[in-house]
Short mmCIF file of C-alpha atoms and ligand atoms in Angstrom, two decimals:
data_model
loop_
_atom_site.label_atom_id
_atom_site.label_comp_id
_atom_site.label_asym_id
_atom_site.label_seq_id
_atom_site.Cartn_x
_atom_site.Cartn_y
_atom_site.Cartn_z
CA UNK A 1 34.48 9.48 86.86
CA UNK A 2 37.49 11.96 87.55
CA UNK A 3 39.59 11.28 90.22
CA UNK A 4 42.73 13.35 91.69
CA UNK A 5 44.82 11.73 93.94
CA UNK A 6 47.48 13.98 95.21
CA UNK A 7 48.37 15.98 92.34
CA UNK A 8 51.64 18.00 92.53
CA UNK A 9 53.37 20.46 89.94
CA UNK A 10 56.54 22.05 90.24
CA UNK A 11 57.73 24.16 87.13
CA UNK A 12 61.76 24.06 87.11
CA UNK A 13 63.66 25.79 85.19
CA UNK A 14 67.76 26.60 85.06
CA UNK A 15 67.41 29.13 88.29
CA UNK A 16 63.94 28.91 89.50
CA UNK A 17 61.60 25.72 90.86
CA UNK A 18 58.25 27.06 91.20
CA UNK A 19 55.48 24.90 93.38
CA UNK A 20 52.49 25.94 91.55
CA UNK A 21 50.42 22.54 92.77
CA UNK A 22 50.78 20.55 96.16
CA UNK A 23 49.19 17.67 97.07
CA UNK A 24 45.93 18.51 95.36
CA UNK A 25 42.88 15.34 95.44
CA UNK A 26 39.49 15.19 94.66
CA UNK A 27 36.60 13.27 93.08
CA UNK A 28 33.80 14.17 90.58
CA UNK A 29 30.83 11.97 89.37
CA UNK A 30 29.60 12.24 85.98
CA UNK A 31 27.98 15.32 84.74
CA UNK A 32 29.50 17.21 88.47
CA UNK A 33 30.68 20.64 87.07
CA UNK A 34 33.40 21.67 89.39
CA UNK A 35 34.22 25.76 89.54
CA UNK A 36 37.93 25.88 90.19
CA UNK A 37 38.72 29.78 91.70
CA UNK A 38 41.30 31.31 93.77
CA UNK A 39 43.56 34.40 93.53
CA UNK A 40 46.06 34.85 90.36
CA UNK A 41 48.71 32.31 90.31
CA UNK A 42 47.62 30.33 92.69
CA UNK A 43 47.73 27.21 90.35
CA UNK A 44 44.09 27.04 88.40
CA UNK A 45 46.10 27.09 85.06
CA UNK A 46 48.18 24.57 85.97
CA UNK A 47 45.24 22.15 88.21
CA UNK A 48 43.21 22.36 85.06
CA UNK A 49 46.17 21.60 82.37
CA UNK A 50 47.15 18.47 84.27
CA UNK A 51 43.65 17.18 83.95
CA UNK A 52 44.81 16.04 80.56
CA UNK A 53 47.93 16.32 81.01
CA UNK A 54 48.71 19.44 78.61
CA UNK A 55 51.08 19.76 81.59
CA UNK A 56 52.98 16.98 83.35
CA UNK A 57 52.16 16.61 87.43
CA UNK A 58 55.73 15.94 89.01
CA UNK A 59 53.29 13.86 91.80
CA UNK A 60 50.29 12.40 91.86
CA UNK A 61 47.81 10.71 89.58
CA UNK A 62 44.45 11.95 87.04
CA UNK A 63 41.98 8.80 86.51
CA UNK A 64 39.25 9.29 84.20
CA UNK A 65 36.88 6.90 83.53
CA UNK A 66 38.30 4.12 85.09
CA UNK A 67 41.78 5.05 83.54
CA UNK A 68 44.97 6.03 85.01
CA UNK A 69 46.03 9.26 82.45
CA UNK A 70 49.27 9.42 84.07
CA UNK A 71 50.60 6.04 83.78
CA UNK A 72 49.45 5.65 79.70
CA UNK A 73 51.68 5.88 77.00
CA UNK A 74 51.91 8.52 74.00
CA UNK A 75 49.57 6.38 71.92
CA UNK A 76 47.11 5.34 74.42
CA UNK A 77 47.05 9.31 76.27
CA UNK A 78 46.24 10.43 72.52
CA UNK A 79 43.11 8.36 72.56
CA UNK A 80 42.08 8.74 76.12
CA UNK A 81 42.42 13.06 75.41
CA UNK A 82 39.80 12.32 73.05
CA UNK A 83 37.38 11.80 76.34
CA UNK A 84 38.71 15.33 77.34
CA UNK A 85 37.72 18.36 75.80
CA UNK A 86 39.16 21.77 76.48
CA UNK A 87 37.92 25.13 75.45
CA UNK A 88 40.59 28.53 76.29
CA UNK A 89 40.28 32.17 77.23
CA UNK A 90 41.85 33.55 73.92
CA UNK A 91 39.56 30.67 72.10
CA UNK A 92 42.96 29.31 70.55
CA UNK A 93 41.66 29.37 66.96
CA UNK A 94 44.03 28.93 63.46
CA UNK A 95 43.20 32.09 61.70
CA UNK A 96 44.27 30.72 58.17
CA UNK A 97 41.81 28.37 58.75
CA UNK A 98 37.90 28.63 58.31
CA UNK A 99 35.47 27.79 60.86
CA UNK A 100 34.65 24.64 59.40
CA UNK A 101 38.62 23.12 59.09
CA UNK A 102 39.05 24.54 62.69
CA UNK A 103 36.40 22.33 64.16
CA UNK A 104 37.56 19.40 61.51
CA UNK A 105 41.46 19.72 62.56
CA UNK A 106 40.80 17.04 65.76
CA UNK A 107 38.87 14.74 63.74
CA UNK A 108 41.23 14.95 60.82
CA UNK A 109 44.20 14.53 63.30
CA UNK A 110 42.67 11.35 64.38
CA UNK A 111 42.22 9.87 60.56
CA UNK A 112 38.27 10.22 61.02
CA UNK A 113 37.26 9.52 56.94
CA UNK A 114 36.77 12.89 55.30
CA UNK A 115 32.59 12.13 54.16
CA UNK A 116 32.37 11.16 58.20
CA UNK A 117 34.13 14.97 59.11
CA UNK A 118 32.04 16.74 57.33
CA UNK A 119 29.18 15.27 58.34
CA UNK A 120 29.96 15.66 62.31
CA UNK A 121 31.68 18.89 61.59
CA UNK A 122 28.01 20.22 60.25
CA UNK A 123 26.22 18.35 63.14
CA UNK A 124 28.79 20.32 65.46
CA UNK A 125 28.34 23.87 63.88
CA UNK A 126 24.13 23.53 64.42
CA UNK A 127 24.54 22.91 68.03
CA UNK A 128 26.62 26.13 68.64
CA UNK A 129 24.20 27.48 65.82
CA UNK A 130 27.06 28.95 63.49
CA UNK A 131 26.65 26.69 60.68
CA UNK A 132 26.02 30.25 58.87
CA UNK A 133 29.71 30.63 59.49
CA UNK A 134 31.14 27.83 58.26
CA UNK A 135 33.26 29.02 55.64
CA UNK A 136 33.78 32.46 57.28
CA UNK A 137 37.65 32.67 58.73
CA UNK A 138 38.07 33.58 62.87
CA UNK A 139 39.02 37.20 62.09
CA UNK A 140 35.67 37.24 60.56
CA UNK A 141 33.87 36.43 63.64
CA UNK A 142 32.86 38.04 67.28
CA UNK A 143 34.46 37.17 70.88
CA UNK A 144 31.64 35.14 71.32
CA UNK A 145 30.87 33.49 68.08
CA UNK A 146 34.86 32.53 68.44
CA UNK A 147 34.39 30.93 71.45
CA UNK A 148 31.43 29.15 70.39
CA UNK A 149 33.99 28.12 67.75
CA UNK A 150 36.28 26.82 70.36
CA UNK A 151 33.71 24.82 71.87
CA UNK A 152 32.16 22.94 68.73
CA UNK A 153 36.04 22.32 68.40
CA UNK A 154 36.07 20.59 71.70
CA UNK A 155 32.99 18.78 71.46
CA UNK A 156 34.47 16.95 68.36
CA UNK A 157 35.23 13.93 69.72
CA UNK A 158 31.82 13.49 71.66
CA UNK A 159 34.00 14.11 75.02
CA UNK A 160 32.66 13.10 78.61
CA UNK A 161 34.82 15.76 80.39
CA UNK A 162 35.28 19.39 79.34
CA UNK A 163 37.77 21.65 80.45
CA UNK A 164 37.62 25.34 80.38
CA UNK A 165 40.14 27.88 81.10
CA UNK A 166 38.33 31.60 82.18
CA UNK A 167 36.35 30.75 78.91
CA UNK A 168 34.31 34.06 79.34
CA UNK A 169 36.91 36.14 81.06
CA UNK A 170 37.95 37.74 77.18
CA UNK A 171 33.81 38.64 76.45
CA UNK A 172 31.92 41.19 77.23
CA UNK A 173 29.55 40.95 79.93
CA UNK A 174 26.38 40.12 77.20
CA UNK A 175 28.54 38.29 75.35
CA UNK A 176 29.32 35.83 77.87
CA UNK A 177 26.35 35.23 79.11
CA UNK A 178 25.26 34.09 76.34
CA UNK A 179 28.47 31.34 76.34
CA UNK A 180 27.60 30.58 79.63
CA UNK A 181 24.00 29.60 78.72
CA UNK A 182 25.74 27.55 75.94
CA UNK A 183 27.67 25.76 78.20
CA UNK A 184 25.12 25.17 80.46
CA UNK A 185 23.03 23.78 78.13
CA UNK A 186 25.36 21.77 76.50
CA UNK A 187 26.82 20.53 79.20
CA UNK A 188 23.48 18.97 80.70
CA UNK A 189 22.37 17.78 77.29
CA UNK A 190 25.60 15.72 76.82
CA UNK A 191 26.00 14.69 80.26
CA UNK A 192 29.61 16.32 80.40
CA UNK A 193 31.16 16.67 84.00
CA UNK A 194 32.74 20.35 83.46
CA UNK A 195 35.74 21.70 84.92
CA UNK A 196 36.19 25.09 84.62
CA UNK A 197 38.67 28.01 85.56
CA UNK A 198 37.15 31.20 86.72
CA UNK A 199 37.52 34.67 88.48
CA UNK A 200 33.61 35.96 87.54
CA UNK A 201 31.59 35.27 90.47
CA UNK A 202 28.62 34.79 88.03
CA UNK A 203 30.05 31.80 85.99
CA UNK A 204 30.48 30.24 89.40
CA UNK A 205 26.85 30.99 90.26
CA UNK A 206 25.43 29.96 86.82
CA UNK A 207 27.19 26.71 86.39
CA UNK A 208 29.14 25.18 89.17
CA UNK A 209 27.73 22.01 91.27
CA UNK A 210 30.50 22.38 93.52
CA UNK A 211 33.76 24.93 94.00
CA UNK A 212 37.12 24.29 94.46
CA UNK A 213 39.45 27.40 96.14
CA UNK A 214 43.00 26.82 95.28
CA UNK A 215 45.34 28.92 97.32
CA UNK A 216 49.38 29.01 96.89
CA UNK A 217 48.71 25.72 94.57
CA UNK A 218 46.99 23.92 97.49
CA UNK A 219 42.99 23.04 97.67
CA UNK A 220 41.93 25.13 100.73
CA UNK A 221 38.02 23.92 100.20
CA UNK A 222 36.08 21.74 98.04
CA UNK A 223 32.69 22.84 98.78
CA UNK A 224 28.81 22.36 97.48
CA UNK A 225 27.74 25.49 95.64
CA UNK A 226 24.93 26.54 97.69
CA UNK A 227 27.19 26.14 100.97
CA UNK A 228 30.16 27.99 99.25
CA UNK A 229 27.72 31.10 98.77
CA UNK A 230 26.18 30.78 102.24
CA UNK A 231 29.80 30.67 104.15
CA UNK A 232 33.13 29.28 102.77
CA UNK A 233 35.05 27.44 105.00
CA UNK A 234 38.17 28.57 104.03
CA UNK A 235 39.49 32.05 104.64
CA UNK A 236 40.97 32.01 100.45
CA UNK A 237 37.17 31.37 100.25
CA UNK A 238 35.89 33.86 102.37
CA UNK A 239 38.69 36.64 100.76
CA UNK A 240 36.73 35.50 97.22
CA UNK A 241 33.26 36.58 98.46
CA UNK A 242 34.01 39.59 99.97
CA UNK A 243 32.20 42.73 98.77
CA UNK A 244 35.60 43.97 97.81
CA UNK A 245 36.48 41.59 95.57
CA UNK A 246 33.31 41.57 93.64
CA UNK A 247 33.37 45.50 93.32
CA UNK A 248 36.63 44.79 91.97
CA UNK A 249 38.06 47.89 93.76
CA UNK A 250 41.42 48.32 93.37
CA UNK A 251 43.44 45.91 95.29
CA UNK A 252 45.97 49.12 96.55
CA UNK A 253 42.94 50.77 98.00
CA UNK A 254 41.41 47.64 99.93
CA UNK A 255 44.64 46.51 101.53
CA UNK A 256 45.89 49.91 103.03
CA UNK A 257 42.46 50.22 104.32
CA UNK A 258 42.83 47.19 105.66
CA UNK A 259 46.12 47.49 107.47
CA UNK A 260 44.42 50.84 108.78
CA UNK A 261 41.94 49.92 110.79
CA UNK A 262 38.99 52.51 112.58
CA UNK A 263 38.17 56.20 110.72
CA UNK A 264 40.43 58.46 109.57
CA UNK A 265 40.50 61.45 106.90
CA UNK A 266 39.66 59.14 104.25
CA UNK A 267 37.78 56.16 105.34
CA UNK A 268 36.52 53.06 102.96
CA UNK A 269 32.72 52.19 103.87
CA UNK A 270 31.18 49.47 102.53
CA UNK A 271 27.20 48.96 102.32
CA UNK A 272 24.72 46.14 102.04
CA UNK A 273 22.06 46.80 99.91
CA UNK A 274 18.97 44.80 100.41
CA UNK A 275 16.23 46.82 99.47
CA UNK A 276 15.72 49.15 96.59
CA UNK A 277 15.04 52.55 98.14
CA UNK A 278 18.50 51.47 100.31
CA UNK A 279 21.09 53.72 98.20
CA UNK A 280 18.75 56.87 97.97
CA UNK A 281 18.44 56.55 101.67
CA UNK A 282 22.09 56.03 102.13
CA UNK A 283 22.60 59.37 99.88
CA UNK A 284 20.18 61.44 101.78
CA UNK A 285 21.61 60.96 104.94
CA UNK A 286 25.64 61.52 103.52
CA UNK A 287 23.80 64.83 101.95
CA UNK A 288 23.08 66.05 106.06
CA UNK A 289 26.62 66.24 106.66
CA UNK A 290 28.06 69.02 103.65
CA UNK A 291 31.50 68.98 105.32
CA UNK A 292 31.94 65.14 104.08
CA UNK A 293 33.32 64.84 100.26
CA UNK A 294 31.94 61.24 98.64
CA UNK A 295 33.76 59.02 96.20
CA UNK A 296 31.55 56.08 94.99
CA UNK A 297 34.28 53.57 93.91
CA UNK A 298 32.62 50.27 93.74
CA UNK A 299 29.21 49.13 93.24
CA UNK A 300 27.95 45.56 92.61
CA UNK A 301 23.74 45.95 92.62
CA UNK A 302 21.33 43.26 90.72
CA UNK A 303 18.15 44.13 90.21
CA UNK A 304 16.02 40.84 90.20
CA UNK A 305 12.14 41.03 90.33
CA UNK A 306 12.21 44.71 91.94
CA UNK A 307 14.33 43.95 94.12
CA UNK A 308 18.06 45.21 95.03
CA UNK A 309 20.76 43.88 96.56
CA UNK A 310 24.26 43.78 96.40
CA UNK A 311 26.73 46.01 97.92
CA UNK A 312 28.60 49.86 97.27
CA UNK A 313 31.85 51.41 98.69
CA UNK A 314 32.69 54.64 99.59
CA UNK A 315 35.38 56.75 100.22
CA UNK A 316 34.63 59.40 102.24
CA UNK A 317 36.66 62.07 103.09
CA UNK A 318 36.07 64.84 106.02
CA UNK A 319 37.38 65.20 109.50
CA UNK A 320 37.36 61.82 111.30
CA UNK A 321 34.72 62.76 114.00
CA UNK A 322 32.12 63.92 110.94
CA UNK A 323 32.82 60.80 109.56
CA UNK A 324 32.17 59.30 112.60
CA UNK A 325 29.33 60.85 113.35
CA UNK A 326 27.60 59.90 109.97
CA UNK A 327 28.74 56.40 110.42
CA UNK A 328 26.80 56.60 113.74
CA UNK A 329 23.73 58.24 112.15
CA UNK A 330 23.57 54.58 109.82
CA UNK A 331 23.75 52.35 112.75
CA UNK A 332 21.11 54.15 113.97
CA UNK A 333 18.97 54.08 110.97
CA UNK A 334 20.09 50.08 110.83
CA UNK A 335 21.70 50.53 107.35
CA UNK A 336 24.13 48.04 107.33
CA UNK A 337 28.18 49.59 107.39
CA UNK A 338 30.86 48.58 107.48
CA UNK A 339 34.27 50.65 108.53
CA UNK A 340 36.40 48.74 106.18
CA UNK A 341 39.39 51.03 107.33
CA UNK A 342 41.13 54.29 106.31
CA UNK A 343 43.96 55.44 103.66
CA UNK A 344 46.24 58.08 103.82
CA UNK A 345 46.77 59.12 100.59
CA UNK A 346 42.91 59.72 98.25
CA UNK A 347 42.22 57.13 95.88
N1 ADP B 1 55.14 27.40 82.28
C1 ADP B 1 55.48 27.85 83.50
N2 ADP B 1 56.76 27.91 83.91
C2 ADP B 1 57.10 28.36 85.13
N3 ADP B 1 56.22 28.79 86.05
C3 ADP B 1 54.91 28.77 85.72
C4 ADP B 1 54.47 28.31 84.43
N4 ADP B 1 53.11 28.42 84.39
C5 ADP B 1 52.73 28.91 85.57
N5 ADP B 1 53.80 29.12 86.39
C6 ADP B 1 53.78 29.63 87.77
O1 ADP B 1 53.02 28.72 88.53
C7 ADP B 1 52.16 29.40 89.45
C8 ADP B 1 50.70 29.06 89.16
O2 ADP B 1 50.36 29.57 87.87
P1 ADP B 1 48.92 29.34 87.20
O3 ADP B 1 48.58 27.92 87.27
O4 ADP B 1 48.98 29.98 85.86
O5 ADP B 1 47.97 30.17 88.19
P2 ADP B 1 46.52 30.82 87.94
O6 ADP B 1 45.94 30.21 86.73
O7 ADP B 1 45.78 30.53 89.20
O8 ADP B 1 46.75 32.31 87.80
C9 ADP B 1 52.48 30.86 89.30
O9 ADP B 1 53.45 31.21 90.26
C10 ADP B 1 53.06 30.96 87.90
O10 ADP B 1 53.96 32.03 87.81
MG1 MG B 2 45.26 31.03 84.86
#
């Protein structure tokens, strides 16, 4: 129902031309929801805003439905967006408007007869349950009750596609959980194919079908979801689901570890933790060695059904043979390590 066929974007402006998309193709069925990830600026934005064309593809053509976006003109693209939803990080809500006229404003924009508005515009507030808010203004409301806002907004038009840019990245962790359970729910109900934008490993998880990695603008994968999580094929994939990256530990850190390989004075260790009594042990046996001084700076852990896993870094500091030794004294004890590398200067 969505088809890409080599989909290029190059931003120009009076000094600078800036490839943000090359060559880009793929297909989704209806109801596919399609995670699009990949490092910052390496063209999400821009893949998911020529999906409807917010921005222009210099190459390449968007078919939805059966219809070529890119070859329609003004009139006809205005009524084939209506097929296209699209919800936004920073919700993109008129605050002198209430709730109610901000969901209306598409329908009114398209001459819809006022009784008919209302009527939908109710219908629309029930689903995302906020038709308690209806005459409340956006100021008035949460992060998450505005982006449930934003999405009764896009839904106005009864939409077969939705597109979403980071549309939890702004929440808090609770907060956007509960979105994503929205979306998921709302998307299956509706049948919507869902493309979404995303850096949080756990939107990717909870919704995607399949996962796109963009890297410098180009597709490096398009890959099943279960697959992606098992092994990407692409190294932009692989650099995604590295411990690292979900610890979110600061990029400095990682890369001059990185570029330092073996142990030195301070030396980045990552664990896998795959069992719940696995970071007590891991303690106990750093305790054996008092010479060693212990940063903890990253841990990822779930806790599901009594059981952990996940992974923890550490920065340990201490001459390079303690370290060594300790390192040797977890092999032993088969606690998975790994010698990510060493820095120079303490975090
Ligand atoms: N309106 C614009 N004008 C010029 N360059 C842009 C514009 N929008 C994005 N870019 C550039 O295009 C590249 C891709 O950007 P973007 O699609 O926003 O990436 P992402 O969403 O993955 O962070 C980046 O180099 C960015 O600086
Ligand atoms: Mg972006």
């Amino acid at each position: 129902m969505l088809r890409v066929q080599g989909l290029g974007c190059t931003y120009t402006s009076d000094r600078q031309r800036v490839v943000a998309l090359r060559d880009v193709s793929f297909e989704l069925r209806q109801a596919e929801r399609l995670a699009i990830v990949g490092e910052s600026g390496a063209g999400k934005s821009t893949l998911l805003r020529c999906l409807n064309l917010l921005v222009r593809p210099t190459h390449g053509s968007v078919e939805v439905d059966g219809q070529v976006l890119t070859s329609l003109g003004h009139k006809e693209l205005t009524l084939a967006r209506h097929h296209i939803g699209m919800i936004f990080q920073h919700f993109a809500l008129l605050h002198r408007r209430t709730i109610r006229e901000n969901v209306a404003l598409p329908l009114e924009l398209a001459g819809v007869p006022r009784a008919k508005i209302s009527q939908r515009v109710d219908s629309l507030l029930e689903r995302v349950r906020l038709l308690d808010k209806a005459d409340a203004y956006p100021a008035q409301l949460s992060g998450g009750q505005r982006q449930r806002v934003g999405i009764a907004r896009a839904l106005a038009h009864s939409p077969r596609v939705l597109l979403c840019d980071e549309p939890t990245s702004a929440l808090d962790a609770e907060t956007a959980r509960h979105v994503v359970a929205l979306l998921d729910e709302l998307s299956k109900e509706l049948n919507l194919t869902l493309v979404f934008v995303t850096h949080q490993l756990e939107l990717v998880r909870a919704l995607a079908d399949v996962v796109a990695v963009l890297d410098g603008g180009a597709l490096s994968e398009l890959t099943p979801i279960t697959q992606f999580l098992a092994q990407p094929r692409s190294a932009a994939g692989r650099r995604l689901l590295t411990p690292e990256a979900q610890m979110k530990l600061p990029h400095h850190l990682v890369d001059e570890a990185r570029r330092h390989a073996g142990v030195g004075p301070s030396t980045l260790l990552t664990f896998a933790i795959s069992s719940t009594d696995a970071t007590s042990t891991i303690f106990q046996m750093l305790f054996r060695y008092p010479q060693l001084h212990v940063d903890v700076v990253g841990a990822n852990i779930e806790s599901t059904r009594g059981h952990s896993t996940g992974s923890l870094s550490l920065l340990v500091h201490g001459a390079p043979a303690v370290i060594q030794e300790a390192i040797a004294a977890f092999e032993q004890q088969t606690i998975p390590v790994e010698v990510v590398g060493h820095v120079r200067s303490a975090a």
